[in-house]
Amino acid sequence: MDLPVIDPPIFPRWVWIEEITYSHIIIATVINTLVLLAPIYEYIGLRRQDPRYDRLARGFVTFSLILFSPGAALGTGIPMWIMGTYPEFWSRWANLFFWPLVAQFGFFLGEVIFLFFFYYLTWDKLRERKPLHIFLGCVAATFTLSVQFVWDALGSYMLTPSAALPMINQPVAWAAAAFFNPGFPFLFLHRFFGNLSYVMLLAGGIFAVGALRTKEAEQREYWAFAARVTFPVGFLAFFAMPLIGWGYASVIQQHAPVAFHAIMGGHVSPHFTVKMVLAGTMVLLGTVWLFAGKKHLWLRLMVTAGLLLTLLVFLAHPPLRALTESRTVWTAGLAAIFTALLLFLWLAAPRLKDRHEFWQWTKLAIGLLAFSAFLIGGFVRERSRSPYTVYGEIVKPEVVEREADRFLFYDKCLGCHAPGKLKKPQAEDWRERIAIERRRPELDLTDEQAARIVRYLEDDSR
Ligand code: HEC
């Protein structure tokens, strides 16, 4: 398809699209989470007759409304940029999802109308009719979540497309198979819990530090309260992530194997490892905080359950080659580490000195760690399918030979070989080795593909 592709004068086009989408997504995820939680906190306030919850809910909504304009403005930049710089992708993709895109426009309008006119502006007027007011907040939250629902369907399609991307001259407008692609429920849930987790951890951290720094007693008490009722929500929500992530990874393995190889040992595995280290550090700091301060027993029990769930996911994972090859060592090692951690948490941590100021700053650090893990997660998903914009369907306009060769190599060779371990025998060159490999009946390579893989591997081993 020969559509004119615009070249930006500075920075490659992917840098621009990444910056525009990222800045939008950060704002959108914060708004989504706050709008979703506002009626819940308001309801708790009503049940407990505690006005602080009401103040918090109202603060969430006010803050969301402040963020709304920049969020929406950045959102409009995304299709503009894609139309000019990825025109074929846009034409075909928007063609496949025309009706969902129109529906999300309707949801978005519904969100604006309910959030501003019926929820925010009526806060004082409906003071005597709280259940109605909370209901209006729930309607706003449902619209908000519906917008996310549509975008996650469209986004997940790009990695696990289950229906062909139509041509520009095929006005499909809607395909259930594409919308409900295999990755969709996992991406949606992963985003849902991920947003809840990072936004609440960050909010809790900011409230905690705010409480430390303010001189006014009433304000300090309120911020300390706000930190108490937000931070643990974010921390508990996190423990859904390993399980959903595991499910998502196995769907990717099945439906987008090259992206899976890219993440598990391939070219995005360093980024993925950084993400895991950030998340791991965050969990460790958070659990120690939770046990050190003698928090509620039910919180400690739930975090223990979360840790055990995480252990199960790790146990199901094959041994990390960088550490060990043996399944027994892997299982025993993990069991030992988790047992030591749980013993420390239940026996030693409660006796740690409760250094108040230190822990408030640590909460902010935990929020920032969660935020960074969230950012890298999106980056990993995008990078893993490169050079494809939609996996196996359309490549980006700036695709370079090497990236296309790498995709082919992952696709053809990594079903049997682990990426890090593929070593060429000393005595052969790659051309000879590929010739030997081509005798395997499972490996179906044209001469041109074989030459490209040789080129990639020769380049790589230089
Ligand atoms: C159907 C599975 C399969 C596929 C696909 C496959 N290989 Fe192999 N390959 C093997 C097996 C099994 C061996 C080890 C047995 C042997 O030495 O012949 C091997 C051996 C090798 C070796 C020798 C070093 C070693 O690890 O033993 C290299 C290098 C290699 N393969 C590269 C490739 C490349 C490059 C591709 C993609 C073009 C590829 N293989 C595709 C199964 C496969």
Coordinates of C-alpha atoms and ligand atoms in Angstrom, one line a residue:
M1 CA 0.0 0.0 0.0
D2 CA 1.6 3.3 -1.1
L3 CA 0.4 5.9 1.3
P4 CA 2.6 9.0 1.9
V5 CA 4.5 8.6 5.1
I6 CA 5.5 11.8 6.8
D7 CA 9.0 12.0 8.3
P8 CA 9.3 14.2 11.4
P9 CA 12.2 16.8 11.1
I10 CA 13.6 15.8 14.5
F11 CA 13.7 12.5 16.3
P12 CA 12.4 9.3 14.8
R13 CA 8.7 8.9 14.5
W14 CA 8.5 6.2 17.1
V15 CA 9.9 8.5 19.8
W16 CA 7.1 11.0 19.1
I17 CA 4.3 8.4 19.2
E18 CA 5.8 6.9 22.4
E19 CA 6.0 10.3 24.1
I20 CA 2.5 11.4 23.1
T21 CA 0.8 8.1 24.0
Y22 CA 2.7 7.7 27.3
S23 CA 1.9 11.2 28.5
H24 CA -1.7 10.6 27.7
I25 CA -1.9 7.1 29.2
I26 CA -0.4 8.2 32.5
I27 CA -3.0 10.9 32.9
A28 CA -5.8 8.6 31.7
T29 CA -4.9 5.8 34.1
V30 CA -4.8 8.3 37.0
I31 CA -8.2 9.7 36.1
N32 CA -9.6 6.2 35.6
T33 CA -8.5 5.0 39.0
L34 CA -9.6 8.1 40.9
V35 CA -13.0 8.2 39.2
L36 CA -13.6 4.6 39.9
L37 CA -12.6 4.8 43.6
A38 CA -14.4 8.1 44.4
P39 CA -17.9 6.7 44.7
I40 CA -16.5 3.8 46.7
Y41 CA -14.8 6.1 49.2
E42 CA -17.9 8.2 49.3
Y43 CA -20.0 5.2 50.1
I44 CA -17.6 4.1 52.9
G45 CA -17.9 7.7 54.3
L46 CA -21.6 7.4 54.3
R47 CA -21.6 4.0 56.0
R48 CA -19.1 5.1 58.7
Q49 CA -20.5 8.6 59.0
D50 CA -16.9 9.8 58.5
P51 CA -16.6 13.1 56.5
R52 CA -12.9 12.5 55.8
Y53 CA -13.8 9.8 53.2
D54 CA -16.2 12.3 51.6
R55 CA -13.5 14.9 51.4
L56 CA -11.1 12.3 49.9
A57 CA -13.6 11.3 47.3
R58 CA -14.3 14.8 46.3
G59 CA -10.6 15.6 46.1
F60 CA -10.2 12.6 43.7
V61 CA -12.9 14.0 41.5
T62 CA -11.6 17.6 41.6
F63 CA -8.1 16.4 40.8
S64 CA -9.4 14.2 37.9
L65 CA -11.2 17.2 36.4
I66 CA -8.0 19.3 36.6
L67 CA -6.2 16.5 34.7
F68 CA -9.0 16.1 32.2
S69 CA -8.1 18.8 29.7
P70 CA -4.4 18.0 29.3
G71 CA -5.3 14.3 29.2
A72 CA -7.9 14.8 26.4
A73 CA -5.7 17.2 24.5
L74 CA -2.8 14.7 24.5
G75 CA -5.3 12.0 23.4
T76 CA -6.3 14.0 20.3
G77 CA -2.6 14.1 19.4
I78 CA -2.4 10.4 19.1
P79 CA -4.6 9.7 16.1
M80 CA -3.2 12.9 14.4
W81 CA 0.3 11.6 14.8
I82 CA -0.6 8.1 13.7
M83 CA -2.5 9.3 10.6
G84 CA 0.5 11.2 9.3
T85 CA 3.4 8.9 10.3
Y86 CA 1.8 5.5 10.2
P87 CA -1.0 6.1 7.7
E88 CA -1.5 2.6 6.4
F89 CA -1.7 1.2 9.9
W90 CA -4.2 3.8 10.9
S91 CA -6.4 3.3 7.8
R92 CA -6.6 -0.4 8.3
W93 CA -6.8 -0.5 12.0
A94 CA -9.4 2.2 12.4
N95 CA -11.3 0.5 9.5
L96 CA -11.4 -2.7 11.5
F97 CA -12.5 -1.0 14.7
F98 CA -14.7 1.8 13.4
W99 CA -17.8 1.1 15.6
P100 CA -15.9 0.5 18.8
L101 CA -14.1 3.8 18.2
V102 CA -17.4 5.6 17.8
A103 CA -18.7 3.8 20.9
Q104 CA -15.7 5.0 22.9
F105 CA -16.5 8.5 21.7
G106 CA -20.0 8.1 23.2
F107 CA -18.6 6.6 26.4
F108 CA -16.2 9.5 26.7
L109 CA -18.9 12.0 26.3
G110 CA -21.0 10.1 28.9
E111 CA -18.0 10.2 31.3
V112 CA -17.5 14.0 30.9
I113 CA -21.2 14.7 31.4
F114 CA -21.7 12.5 34.4
L115 CA -18.4 13.3 36.0
F116 CA -18.7 17.0 35.8
F117 CA -22.4 17.9 35.7
F118 CA -24.0 15.1 37.6
Y119 CA -21.3 14.1 40.1
Y120 CA -18.9 17.1 40.7
L121 CA -21.4 20.0 40.5
T122 CA -24.1 18.2 42.5
W123 CA -21.8 17.4 45.5
D124 CA -23.3 20.0 47.9
K125 CA -26.8 20.0 46.4
L126 CA -27.3 16.3 46.9
R127 CA -25.8 16.2 50.3
E128 CA -29.1 15.0 51.7
R129 CA -29.5 12.4 49.0
K130 CA -26.2 10.6 49.2
P131 CA -27.3 7.3 47.7
L132 CA -28.4 9.1 44.5
H133 CA -25.2 11.0 44.4
I134 CA -23.1 7.9 44.8
F135 CA -25.1 6.2 42.1
L136 CA -24.3 9.1 39.7
G137 CA -20.6 8.6 40.5
C138 CA -20.9 5.0 39.7
V139 CA -22.4 5.8 36.3
A140 CA -19.5 8.2 35.6
A141 CA -17.1 5.4 36.7
T142 CA -18.8 2.9 34.4
F143 CA -18.4 5.2 31.4
T144 CA -14.7 5.7 32.4
L145 CA -14.1 2.0 32.5
S146 CA -15.9 1.4 29.2
V147 CA -13.5 3.8 27.5
Q148 CA -10.6 1.7 28.9
F149 CA -12.4 -1.4 27.8
V150 CA -12.5 -0.3 24.2
W151 CA -8.9 0.9 24.1
D152 CA -7.5 -2.3 25.7
A153 CA -9.4 -4.4 23.1
L154 CA -7.8 -2.4 20.3
G155 CA -4.4 -2.3 22.0
S156 CA -4.3 -6.0 22.7
Y157 CA -5.3 -6.8 19.1
M158 CA -2.0 -5.3 18.1
L159 CA -0.1 -8.0 19.9
T160 CA -2.4 -11.0 19.6
P161 CA -4.5 -10.3 16.5
S162 CA -7.1 -13.1 16.0
A163 CA -8.6 -11.7 12.7
A164 CA -6.7 -10.4 9.7
L165 CA -6.1 -6.7 9.5
P166 CA -8.4 -5.6 6.6
M167 CA -7.1 -3.7 3.6
I168 CA -7.8 0.0 3.2
N169 CA -10.5 -0.7 0.7
Q170 CA -12.3 -3.2 2.9
P171 CA -14.7 -1.3 5.1
V172 CA -15.1 -4.0 7.9
A173 CA -16.0 -1.4 10.6
W174 CA -16.3 -4.1 13.3
A175 CA -15.2 -7.7 13.9
A176 CA -16.0 -9.4 17.1
A177 CA -13.1 -11.9 16.6
A178 CA -10.7 -9.0 16.5
F179 CA -12.2 -7.1 19.4
F180 CA -12.4 -10.1 21.7
N181 CA -8.9 -11.3 20.8
P182 CA -7.1 -13.8 23.1
G183 CA -4.9 -11.1 24.8
F184 CA -7.8 -8.8 25.6
P185 CA -9.1 -10.1 28.9
F186 CA -5.6 -10.3 30.2
L187 CA -4.5 -6.9 29.1
F188 CA -7.7 -5.4 30.5
L189 CA -7.3 -7.0 33.9
H190 CA -3.5 -6.4 34.0
R191 CA -4.1 -2.7 33.3
F192 CA -7.0 -2.5 35.7
F193 CA -5.1 -3.9 38.7
G194 CA -1.9 -2.3 37.5
N195 CA -3.5 1.2 37.4
L196 CA -5.2 0.6 40.7
S197 CA -2.0 -0.5 42.3
Y198 CA 0.4 2.2 41.0
V199 CA -2.0 5.1 41.3
M200 CA -2.9 4.2 44.9
L201 CA 0.7 3.5 45.9
L202 CA 1.8 6.8 44.5
A203 CA -1.1 8.7 46.0
G204 CA -0.5 7.1 49.4
G205 CA 3.2 8.0 49.2
I206 CA 2.4 11.6 48.3
F207 CA -0.1 11.9 51.1
A208 CA 2.3 10.3 53.6
V209 CA 5.1 12.8 52.7
G210 CA 2.5 15.6 52.6
A211 CA 1.5 14.8 56.2
L212 CA 5.1 14.9 57.3
R213 CA 5.8 18.3 55.8
T214 CA 2.7 20.2 56.7
K215 CA 2.7 22.3 59.8
E216 CA -1.0 22.5 60.2
A217 CA -2.4 19.9 62.6
E218 CA -5.8 19.4 61.0
Q219 CA -4.3 19.1 57.5
R220 CA -1.6 16.7 58.8
E221 CA -4.2 14.5 60.4
Y222 CA -6.2 14.4 57.1
W223 CA -3.2 13.6 55.0
A224 CA -2.1 10.8 57.3
F225 CA -5.7 9.4 57.1
A226 CA -5.6 9.7 53.3
A227 CA -2.3 7.8 53.2
R228 CA -3.7 5.1 55.5
V229 CA -6.7 4.4 53.3
T230 CA -5.1 4.5 49.9
F231 CA -1.6 3.0 50.1
P232 CA -2.7 -0.5 51.4
V233 CA -5.3 -0.6 48.6
G234 CA -2.5 -0.2 46.0
F235 CA -0.3 -2.7 47.7
L236 CA -3.0 -5.4 47.9
A237 CA -4.1 -4.8 44.3
F238 CA -0.5 -5.4 43.2
F239 CA -0.7 -9.1 44.2
A240 CA -3.2 -9.8 41.4
M241 CA -0.5 -8.8 38.9
P242 CA 1.8 -11.9 38.9
L243 CA -1.1 -14.2 38.3
I244 CA -2.7 -12.1 35.6
G245 CA 0.8 -11.5 34.1
W246 CA 1.4 -15.2 34.0
G247 CA -1.8 -15.8 32.2
Y248 CA -1.0 -13.0 29.7
A249 CA 2.4 -14.4 29.1
S250 CA 1.1 -17.8 28.2
V251 CA -1.4 -16.3 25.8
I252 CA 1.4 -14.3 24.2
Q253 CA 3.5 -17.5 24.1
Q254 CA 0.7 -19.2 22.2
H255 CA -0.5 -16.4 19.9
A256 CA 2.5 -14.2 19.5
P257 CA 5.5 -16.6 20.0
V258 CA 8.1 -14.2 18.6
A259 CA 7.1 -11.5 21.1
F260 CA 7.2 -14.1 23.9
H261 CA 10.8 -15.0 22.9
A262 CA 11.7 -11.3 22.7
I263 CA 10.6 -10.8 26.3
M264 CA 11.9 -14.1 27.6
G265 CA 15.6 -14.0 26.8
G266 CA 15.4 -12.0 23.6
H267 CA 16.0 -8.3 22.9
V268 CA 13.5 -6.9 25.4
S269 CA 14.5 -9.2 28.2
P270 CA 16.8 -6.6 29.8
H271 CA 13.9 -4.2 30.1
F272 CA 11.6 -6.9 31.4
T273 CA 14.3 -7.8 34.0
V274 CA 14.5 -4.2 35.1
K275 CA 10.7 -4.2 35.5
M276 CA 10.8 -7.3 37.6
V277 CA 13.6 -5.9 39.8
L278 CA 11.6 -2.7 40.3
A279 CA 8.4 -4.6 41.2
G280 CA 10.4 -7.0 43.4
T281 CA 12.0 -4.2 45.3
M282 CA 8.7 -2.5 45.8
V283 CA 7.1 -5.6 47.2
L284 CA 10.0 -6.2 49.6
L285 CA 9.9 -2.7 50.9
G286 CA 6.2 -2.7 51.2
T287 CA 5.9 -6.0 53.0
V288 CA 8.5 -4.9 55.5
W289 CA 6.7 -1.7 56.1
L290 CA 3.5 -3.5 56.6
F291 CA 4.9 -5.9 59.2
A292 CA 7.2 -3.4 60.9
G293 CA 4.4 -1.0 61.8
K294 CA 2.2 -3.7 63.4
K295 CA -0.6 -3.1 60.9
H296 CA -3.9 -4.8 61.0
L297 CA -3.7 -8.6 61.2
W298 CA -6.0 -9.1 58.2
L299 CA -3.7 -6.9 56.1
R300 CA -0.7 -9.0 57.1
L301 CA -2.6 -12.2 56.4
M302 CA -3.6 -11.0 52.9
V303 CA -0.1 -9.9 52.0
T304 CA 1.1 -13.3 53.2
A305 CA -1.5 -14.9 50.9
G306 CA -0.3 -12.6 48.1
L307 CA 3.3 -13.7 48.6
L308 CA 2.3 -17.3 48.5
L309 CA 0.5 -16.8 45.3
T310 CA 3.6 -15.1 43.8
L311 CA 5.6 -18.1 44.9
L312 CA 3.3 -20.4 43.0
V313 CA 3.7 -18.4 39.9
F314 CA 7.5 -18.5 40.3
L315 CA 7.4 -22.3 40.9
A316 CA 5.4 -22.8 37.7
H317 CA 8.0 -20.8 35.8
P318 CA 10.9 -22.8 34.3
P319 CA 14.3 -22.2 36.1
L320 CA 16.0 -19.0 35.1
R321 CA 18.9 -20.1 33.0
A322 CA 21.2 -17.3 34.4
L323 CA 20.8 -18.8 37.8
T324 CA 20.4 -22.6 37.4
E325 CA 19.4 -25.3 34.9
S326 CA 18.0 -27.6 37.4
R327 CA 14.3 -27.7 38.3
T328 CA 15.1 -29.1 41.8
V329 CA 17.5 -26.4 42.6
W330 CA 15.0 -23.8 41.4
T331 CA 12.2 -25.2 43.4
A332 CA 14.2 -25.6 46.6
G333 CA 15.9 -22.2 46.2
L334 CA 12.5 -20.4 45.8
A335 CA 11.0 -22.3 48.7
A336 CA 14.0 -21.4 50.9
I337 CA 13.9 -17.7 50.0
F338 CA 10.2 -17.4 50.6
T339 CA 10.3 -19.3 53.8
A340 CA 13.1 -17.1 55.1
L341 CA 11.2 -14.0 54.0
L342 CA 8.0 -15.1 55.8
L343 CA 9.8 -16.1 58.9
F344 CA 11.6 -12.7 59.0
L345 CA 8.3 -10.9 58.4
W346 CA 6.3 -12.7 61.1
L347 CA 9.0 -13.1 63.7
A348 CA 11.6 -10.4 63.3
A349 CA 10.0 -7.5 61.4
P350 CA 7.4 -6.6 64.1
R351 CA 10.3 -5.9 66.4
L352 CA 11.9 -3.4 64.1
K353 CA 11.9 0.2 65.4
D354 CA 9.0 2.1 63.9
R355 CA 10.9 5.0 62.3
H356 CA 8.0 7.1 61.3
E357 CA 9.7 9.6 59.0
F358 CA 11.7 6.9 57.2
W359 CA 8.7 4.9 56.4
Q360 CA 6.7 7.8 55.0
W361 CA 9.5 8.6 52.5
T362 CA 9.7 4.9 51.8
K363 CA 6.1 4.9 50.8
L364 CA 6.7 7.6 48.3
A365 CA 9.7 5.6 47.0
I366 CA 7.4 2.5 46.7
G367 CA 4.9 4.6 44.7
L368 CA 7.6 5.8 42.3
L369 CA 9.0 2.2 41.9
A370 CA 5.5 1.0 41.0
F371 CA 5.1 3.9 38.6
S372 CA 8.4 3.1 36.9
A373 CA 7.5 -0.6 36.6
F374 CA 4.2 0.4 35.0
L375 CA 6.0 2.5 32.4
I376 CA 8.5 -0.1 31.5
G377 CA 5.7 -2.7 31.2
G378 CA 4.1 -0.7 28.4
F379 CA 7.4 -0.3 26.7
V380 CA 8.2 -4.0 26.8
R381 CA 4.8 -4.9 25.2
E382 CA 5.4 -2.4 22.4
R383 CA 9.0 -3.4 21.7
S384 CA 8.5 -7.1 21.8
R385 CA 6.5 -7.2 18.6
S386 CA 8.9 -4.8 16.7
P387 CA 9.2 -4.4 13.7
Y388 CA 5.5 -5.3 13.5
T389 CA 2.9 -2.7 14.4
V390 CA 0.3 -5.4 14.4
Y391 CA 1.9 -8.7 15.1
G392 CA 2.3 -10.7 11.9
E393 CA 0.1 -8.3 10.0
I394 CA 1.8 -5.0 9.3
V395 CA 5.3 -3.7 9.9
K396 CA 6.2 -0.1 10.8
P397 CA 7.3 2.2 7.9
E398 CA 10.8 2.6 9.4
V399 CA 11.5 -1.1 9.7
V400 CA 15.2 -1.8 9.3
E401 CA 16.5 -5.0 7.7
R402 CA 18.1 -6.2 11.0
E403 CA 14.8 -6.0 12.9
A404 CA 13.0 -8.0 10.2
D405 CA 15.7 -10.6 10.2
R406 CA 15.6 -10.8 13.9
F407 CA 11.9 -11.5 13.8
L408 CA 12.4 -14.2 11.3
F409 CA 15.2 -15.8 13.4
Y410 CA 13.1 -15.8 16.5
D411 CA 10.2 -17.2 14.6
K412 CA 12.1 -20.0 12.9
C413 CA 14.7 -21.0 15.4
L414 CA 13.5 -20.2 18.9
G415 CA 10.8 -22.8 19.0
C416 CA 13.6 -25.3 19.7
H417 CA 16.4 -23.1 21.0
A418 CA 16.6 -20.7 23.9
P419 CA 17.9 -17.3 22.6
G420 CA 20.8 -16.7 25.0
K421 CA 22.1 -20.2 24.6
L422 CA 22.4 -20.6 20.8
K423 CA 26.1 -21.0 20.2
K424 CA 27.7 -21.8 16.9
P425 CA 30.0 -24.8 17.0
Q426 CA 33.6 -23.6 16.6
A427 CA 34.3 -25.6 13.5
E428 CA 31.4 -24.3 11.4
D429 CA 30.3 -21.0 10.1
W430 CA 26.7 -20.0 10.2
R431 CA 26.0 -20.8 6.6
E432 CA 27.0 -24.4 7.2
R433 CA 25.1 -24.7 10.5
I434 CA 21.9 -23.4 8.9
A435 CA 22.3 -25.9 6.1
I436 CA 22.5 -28.6 8.7
E437 CA 19.4 -27.2 10.5
R438 CA 17.5 -27.1 7.3
R439 CA 17.5 -30.8 7.2
R440 CA 15.2 -30.9 10.1
P441 CA 11.7 -31.6 8.8
E442 CA 10.1 -29.2 11.3
L443 CA 12.1 -26.3 9.9
D444 CA 10.6 -24.8 6.8
L445 CA 12.9 -22.2 5.3
T446 CA 13.1 -20.7 1.9
D447 CA 16.6 -20.0 0.5
E448 CA 16.0 -16.3 0.9
Q449 CA 15.0 -16.7 4.6
A450 CA 18.0 -18.9 5.2
A451 CA 20.3 -16.2 3.8
R452 CA 18.6 -13.6 6.0
I453 CA 19.1 -15.7 9.2
V454 CA 22.7 -16.3 8.3
R455 CA 23.1 -12.5 7.8
Y456 CA 21.5 -11.8 11.2
L457 CA 23.5 -14.4 13.1
E458 CA 26.8 -13.4 11.5
D459 CA 26.2 -9.8 12.4
D460 CA 25.2 -10.7 15.9
S461 CA 28.3 -12.8 16.6
R462 CA 30.7 -10.2 15.4
Ligands
HEC1 C1 12.8 -28.5 15.3 C2 13.7 -28.0 16.3 C3 14.8 -27.1 15.8 C4 14.7 -26.0 15.0 C5 13.5 -25.4 14.4 C6 16.1 -25.5 14.9 N1 16.9 -26.3 15.6 FE1 18.9 -26.0 15.9 N2 19.1 -27.7 16.8 C7 18.1 -28.5 17.2 C8 18.6 -29.7 17.9 C9 17.7 -30.8 18.5 C10 20.0 -29.5 18.0 C11 21.0 -30.3 18.8 C12 21.2 -31.6 18.1 C13 22.4 -31.5 17.2 O1 23.4 -31.1 17.6 O2 22.2 -31.7 16.0 C14 20.3 -28.3 17.3 C15 21.5 -27.7 17.2 C16 21.8 -26.5 16.8 C17 23.1 -25.8 16.8 C18 24.4 -26.4 17.3 C19 24.7 -26.0 18.7 C20 23.8 -26.6 19.7 O3 23.1 -25.9 20.4 O4 23.7 -27.8 19.8 C21 22.9 -24.6 16.3 C22 24.0 -23.5 16.3 C23 21.6 -24.4 15.9 N3 20.9 -25.6 16.2 C24 21.0 -23.3 15.3 C25 19.7 -23.2 14.8 C26 19.2 -22.1 14.1 C27 20.0 -20.9 13.7 C28 17.9 -22.4 13.7 C29 17.0 -21.6 12.9 C30 17.3 -21.5 11.6 C31 17.6 -23.7 14.3 N4 18.7 -24.2 15.0 C32 16.4 -24.3 14.3 C33 16.7 -28.4 16.9 C34 16.2 -27.3 16.1

